[in-house]
mmCIF file of C-alpha atoms in Angstrom:
data_model
loop_
_atom_site.group_PDB
_atom_site.id
_atom_site.type_symbol
_atom_site.label_atom_id
_atom_site.label_comp_id
_atom_site.label_asym_id
_atom_site.label_seq_id
_atom_site.Cartn_x
_atom_site.Cartn_y
_atom_site.Cartn_z
ATOM 1 C CA GLN E 12 0.000 0.000 0.000
ATOM 2 C CA ALA E 13 1.008 3.618 -0.415
ATOM 3 C CA SER E 14 0.635 6.748 1.684
ATOM 4 C CA SER E 15 0.766 10.281 0.283
ATOM 5 C CA ARG E 16 2.135 11.430 3.656
ATOM 6 C CA PHE E 17 5.565 10.279 2.472
ATOM 7 C CA ALA E 18 7.658 11.489 -0.480
ATOM 8 C CA LYS E 19 7.285 9.763 -3.843
ATOM 9 C CA ASP E 20 10.268 7.403 -3.397
ATOM 10 C CA SER E 21 9.298 6.385 0.160
ATOM 11 C CA ARG E 22 5.522 6.040 0.124
ATOM 12 C CA TRP E 23 5.097 2.336 -0.737
ATOM 13 C CA GLY E 24 5.085 -0.424 1.883
ATOM 14 C CA ASN E 25 4.387 -4.175 1.702
ATOM 15 C CA PHE E 26 2.643 -5.703 4.724
ATOM 16 C CA TRP E 27 1.565 -9.331 5.060
ATOM 17 C CA SER E 28 0.492 -11.914 7.614
ATOM 18 C CA LEU E 29 0.314 -15.685 7.963
ATOM 19 C CA GLY E 30 -1.230 -17.846 10.659
ATOM 20 C CA GLY E 31 -2.245 -21.384 11.411
ATOM 21 C CA ALA E 32 -3.799 -23.553 14.101
ATOM 22 C CA TRP E 33 -3.774 -27.246 15.022
ATOM 23 C CA GLN E 34 -6.809 -28.679 16.822
ATOM 24 C CA ILE E 35 -4.942 -31.328 18.809
ATOM 25 C CA SER E 36 -8.073 -32.545 20.595
ATOM 26 C CA ASN E 37 -9.519 -33.723 17.247
ATOM 27 C CA GLU E 38 -6.635 -36.134 16.579
ATOM 28 C CA GLU E 39 -7.386 -39.866 16.864
ATOM 29 C CA TRP E 40 -4.425 -40.483 19.158
ATOM 30 C CA PHE E 41 -5.572 -37.806 21.627
ATOM 31 C CA LYS E 42 -7.372 -39.775 24.380
ATOM 32 C CA ALA E 43 -7.765 -37.386 27.361
ATOM 33 C CA ALA E 44 -11.501 -37.539 28.148
ATOM 34 C CA TRP E 45 -11.360 -34.524 30.481
ATOM 35 C CA VAL E 46 -10.081 -32.280 27.656
ATOM 36 C CA ASP E 47 -12.927 -30.800 25.612
ATOM 37 C CA ASP E 48 -10.796 -28.730 23.313
ATOM 38 C CA MET E 49 -7.105 -27.941 22.847
ATOM 39 C CA LYS E 50 -5.686 -25.859 20.038
ATOM 40 C CA LEU E 51 -2.142 -24.762 19.212
ATOM 41 C CA LYS E 52 -1.897 -21.535 17.215
ATOM 42 C CA VAL E 53 0.911 -19.545 15.653
ATOM 43 C CA SER E 54 0.985 -16.419 13.499
ATOM 44 C CA TYR E 55 3.260 -13.740 12.127
ATOM 45 C CA GLY E 56 2.163 -10.489 10.560
ATOM 46 C CA GLN E 57 3.308 -7.020 9.609
ATOM 47 C CA ASN E 58 1.559 -3.687 9.476
ATOM 48 C CA GLY E 59 2.549 -0.103 8.821
ATOM 49 C CA ASN E 60 1.994 3.191 10.577
ATOM 50 C CA ASP E 61 1.761 6.529 8.753
ATOM 51 C CA ASN E 62 0.195 8.468 11.639
ATOM 52 C CA ILE E 63 1.818 11.824 10.894
ATOM 53 C CA SER E 64 0.570 15.046 9.320
ATOM 54 C CA ASN E 65 0.462 15.648 5.566
ATOM 55 C CA TRP E 66 3.266 17.269 3.541
ATOM 56 C CA LEU E 67 6.005 16.871 6.182
ATOM 57 C CA TYR E 68 8.520 15.742 3.552
ATOM 58 C CA THR E 69 8.699 19.151 1.867
ATOM 59 C CA ASP E 70 9.434 22.764 2.833
ATOM 60 C CA ARG E 71 6.268 24.638 3.751
ATOM 61 C CA TYR E 72 5.758 28.293 4.505
ATOM 62 C CA THR E 73 3.014 30.377 6.035
ATOM 63 C CA ILE E 74 2.257 33.824 4.613
ATOM 64 C CA THR E 75 2.137 36.282 7.517
ATOM 65 C CA PRO E 76 1.740 40.077 7.650
ATOM 66 C CA SER E 77 4.694 41.859 9.266
ATOM 67 C CA ASN E 78 4.851 45.656 9.667
ATOM 68 C CA GLY E 79 2.504 46.152 6.744
ATOM 69 C CA GLN E 80 4.557 43.813 4.520
ATOM 70 C CA VAL E 81 4.092 40.203 3.458
ATOM 71 C CA SER E 82 6.521 37.708 4.947
ATOM 72 C CA LEU E 83 7.076 33.977 4.575
ATOM 73 C CA VAL E 84 7.512 32.023 7.794
ATOM 74 C CA PRO E 85 8.763 28.409 7.541
ATOM 75 C CA SER E 86 6.338 25.888 9.064
ATOM 76 C CA SER E 87 8.160 22.655 8.168
ATOM 77 C CA VAL E 88 11.577 21.675 6.901
ATOM 78 C CA GLN E 89 12.561 19.332 4.073
ATOM 79 C CA LYS E 90 14.930 17.510 6.459
ATOM 80 C CA THR E 91 12.296 14.750 6.572
ATOM 81 C CA GLU E 92 11.948 14.110 2.822
ATOM 82 C CA ASP E 93 13.173 10.497 3.238
ATOM 83 C CA ILE E 94 10.889 9.489 6.130
ATOM 84 C CA THR E 95 8.920 6.336 5.445
ATOM 85 C CA TRP E 96 6.531 3.826 7.032
ATOM 86 C CA GLU E 97 6.990 2.787 10.635
ATOM 87 C CA LYS E 98 6.788 -1.018 10.392
ATOM 88 C CA VAL E 99 5.634 -3.487 13.054
ATOM 89 C CA GLY E 100 6.234 -7.246 12.786
ATOM 90 C CA GLU E 101 4.574 -9.490 15.371
ATOM 91 C CA PHE E 102 4.979 -13.189 16.150
ATOM 92 C CA ASN E 103 2.389 -14.949 18.342
ATOM 93 C CA ALA E 104 2.283 -18.541 19.591
ATOM 94 C CA GLY E 105 -0.182 -19.951 22.064
ATOM 95 C CA VAL E 106 -2.567 -22.600 23.328
ATOM 96 C CA ASP E 107 -6.354 -22.353 23.769
ATOM 97 C CA PHE E 108 -7.898 -24.985 26.034
ATOM 98 C CA SER E 109 -11.169 -26.120 27.551
ATOM 99 C CA PHE E 110 -11.390 -28.776 30.306
ATOM 100 C CA PHE E 111 -14.129 -30.595 32.249
ATOM 101 C CA LYS E 112 -17.039 -29.828 29.919
ATOM 102 C CA SER E 113 -15.964 -26.178 29.520
ATOM 103 C CA ARG E 114 -15.807 -25.620 33.270
ATOM 104 C CA LEU E 115 -12.227 -24.456 32.967
ATOM 105 C CA THR E 116 -11.102 -22.543 29.884
ATOM 106 C CA GLY E 117 -8.179 -20.366 29.059
ATOM 107 C CA THR E 118 -5.370 -19.191 26.831
ATOM 108 C CA VAL E 119 -1.597 -19.026 27.173
ATOM 109 C CA GLU E 120 0.131 -16.846 24.590
ATOM 110 C CA TYR E 121 3.665 -15.663 23.875
ATOM 111 C CA PHE E 122 4.227 -12.583 21.721
ATOM 112 C CA TRP E 123 7.263 -10.908 20.189
ATOM 113 C CA ARG E 124 6.822 -7.568 18.438
ATOM 114 C CA LYS E 125 9.493 -5.541 16.652
ATOM 115 C CA THR E 126 8.920 -1.979 15.509
ATOM 116 C CA THR E 127 11.387 -0.709 12.910
ATOM 117 C CA ASP E 128 11.884 2.796 11.513
ATOM 118 C CA MET E 129 9.978 4.315 14.451
ATOM 119 C CA LEU E 130 8.456 7.685 13.596
ATOM 120 C CA PHE E 131 9.370 10.351 16.128
ATOM 121 C CA SER E 132 8.979 14.118 16.359
ATOM 122 C CA PHE E 133 12.167 15.938 17.403
ATOM 123 C CA ASN E 134 11.995 19.243 19.231
ATOM 124 C CA MET E 135 13.854 22.152 17.663
ATOM 125 C CA PRO E 136 14.722 25.606 19.021
ATOM 126 C CA ILE E 137 11.910 27.968 18.047
ATOM 127 C CA SER E 138 14.540 30.318 16.593
ATOM 128 C CA ASN E 139 14.650 27.963 13.572
ATOM 129 C CA GLY E 140 11.173 29.133 12.634
ATOM 130 C CA TYR E 141 9.575 25.739 13.360
ATOM 131 C CA SER E 142 9.380 23.822 16.601
ATOM 132 C CA SER E 143 9.937 20.202 15.494
ATOM 133 C CA TYR E 144 10.612 17.785 12.650
ATOM 134 C CA TRP E 145 9.786 14.112 12.055
ATOM 135 C CA ASP E 146 12.226 11.293 11.315
ATOM 136 C CA ASN E 147 12.623 7.496 11.447
ATOM 137 C CA ILE E 148 14.834 7.051 14.497
ATOM 138 C CA GLY E 149 15.353 3.362 15.263
ATOM 139 C CA ASP E 150 13.883 0.050 16.364
ATOM 140 C CA MET E 151 12.078 -1.205 19.460
ATOM 141 C CA VAL E 152 11.293 -4.755 20.657
ATOM 142 C CA ASN E 153 8.338 -5.705 22.836
ATOM 143 C CA GLU E 154 8.121 -9.251 24.241
ATOM 144 C CA GLY E 155 5.845 -10.934 26.735
ATOM 145 C CA VAL E 156 3.459 -13.646 27.882
ATOM 146 C CA GLU E 157 -0.270 -13.420 28.515
ATOM 147 C CA PHE E 158 -2.299 -15.951 30.486
ATOM 148 C CA THR E 159 -6.094 -16.016 30.879
ATOM 149 C CA LEU E 160 -8.041 -18.546 32.965
ATOM 150 C CA ASN E 161 -11.837 -18.732 33.311
ATOM 151 C CA GLY E 162 -13.556 -21.176 35.647
ATOM 152 C CA ASP E 163 -17.059 -21.996 36.862
ATOM 153 C CA ILE E 164 -16.794 -22.540 40.614
ATOM 154 C CA ILE E 165 -20.519 -23.285 40.902
ATOM 155 C CA ARG E 166 -22.574 -24.293 37.905
ATOM 156 C CA GLY E 167 -26.187 -25.057 38.753
ATOM 157 C CA LYS E 168 -29.593 -24.827 37.182
ATOM 158 C CA ASP E 169 -30.350 -21.399 38.656
ATOM 159 C CA LEU E 170 -26.909 -20.151 39.653
ATOM 160 C CA THR E 171 -23.482 -19.931 38.044
ATOM 161 C CA TRP E 172 -20.510 -18.489 39.930
ATOM 162 C CA SER E 173 -17.459 -17.861 37.769
ATOM 163 C CA ALA E 174 -13.976 -16.526 38.384
ATOM 164 C CA ASN E 175 -11.494 -15.048 35.919
ATOM 165 C CA LEU E 176 -7.730 -14.679 36.220
ATOM 166 C CA ASN E 177 -5.522 -12.599 33.924
ATOM 167 C CA PHE E 178 -1.748 -12.417 34.052
ATOM 168 C CA SER E 179 0.674 -10.698 31.708
ATOM 169 C CA TYR E 180 4.382 -10.037 31.607
ATOM 170 C CA ASP E 181 5.669 -7.420 29.191
ATOM 171 C CA HIS E 182 9.215 -6.236 28.509
ATOM 172 C CA ASN E 183 10.265 -3.696 25.890
ATOM 173 C CA TRP E 184 13.517 -2.034 24.932
ATOM 174 C CA ILE E 185 15.051 0.164 22.254
ATOM 175 C CA SER E 186 17.170 -2.204 20.143
ATOM 176 C CA LYS E 187 18.549 0.432 17.760
ATOM 177 C CA LEU E 188 18.802 4.216 17.849
ATOM 178 C CA ALA E 189 20.241 6.198 14.946
ATOM 179 C CA ASP E 190 23.592 7.790 15.827
ATOM 180 C CA GLY E 191 22.458 11.096 14.351
ATOM 181 C CA VAL E 192 19.778 11.566 17.019
ATOM 182 C CA LYS E 193 21.883 10.744 20.087
ATOM 183 C CA ASN E 194 22.386 14.088 21.788
ATOM 184 C CA THR E 195 23.386 13.129 25.333
ATOM 185 C CA HIS E 196 25.313 10.557 27.389
ATOM 186 C CA LEU E 197 24.278 9.035 30.712
ATOM 187 C CA ASP E 198 26.230 6.352 32.611
ATOM 188 C CA GLY E 199 28.229 5.579 29.476
ATOM 189 C CA TYR E 200 25.174 5.207 27.205
ATOM 190 C CA ALA E 201 24.349 7.556 24.322
ATOM 191 C CA GLY E 202 20.720 8.465 23.733
ATOM 192 C CA TYR E 203 18.160 11.135 22.965
ATOM 193 C CA VAL E 204 16.683 13.585 25.442
ATOM 194 C CA GLY E 205 13.955 15.989 24.394
#
């Protein structure tokens, strides 16, 4: 797909996904009578983000009156003419299960998500005539596990008492930051402060 928010040579992006599942409980060799349903699932997909304003890849000016004269004030800078899609690739693997005639159900899932070419707005001194510019600055990884458990503690004709448990662990980090945007050092590490 293409986005007119990027310059002509940077506006196209290809994004795809693929997934599959295996219903283990339907296999002939699977003999656990207390298991109603068990499914393994895995997927990988990509998507793109173009959530920025229009025309940021070119110089823009605002016409402003000044002391009875017409003046041009810059509102964006062509520094960002090569910005492109922020891309996110995500891998998921998990198990869905149902036990004891659906009295206990749940999901366990692992995910790994990598964002590349992150779009970021950099602050600029207002003396430049504009306050910020956009650029693709680096990559970030997000990884974690999610666990959901649903159970019927009491299941009667007139009353059902259920309980739900959710647990998640999430860890993310910047895996790459462009050298050109590192403007400070802290404890021996270079990074960006804005």
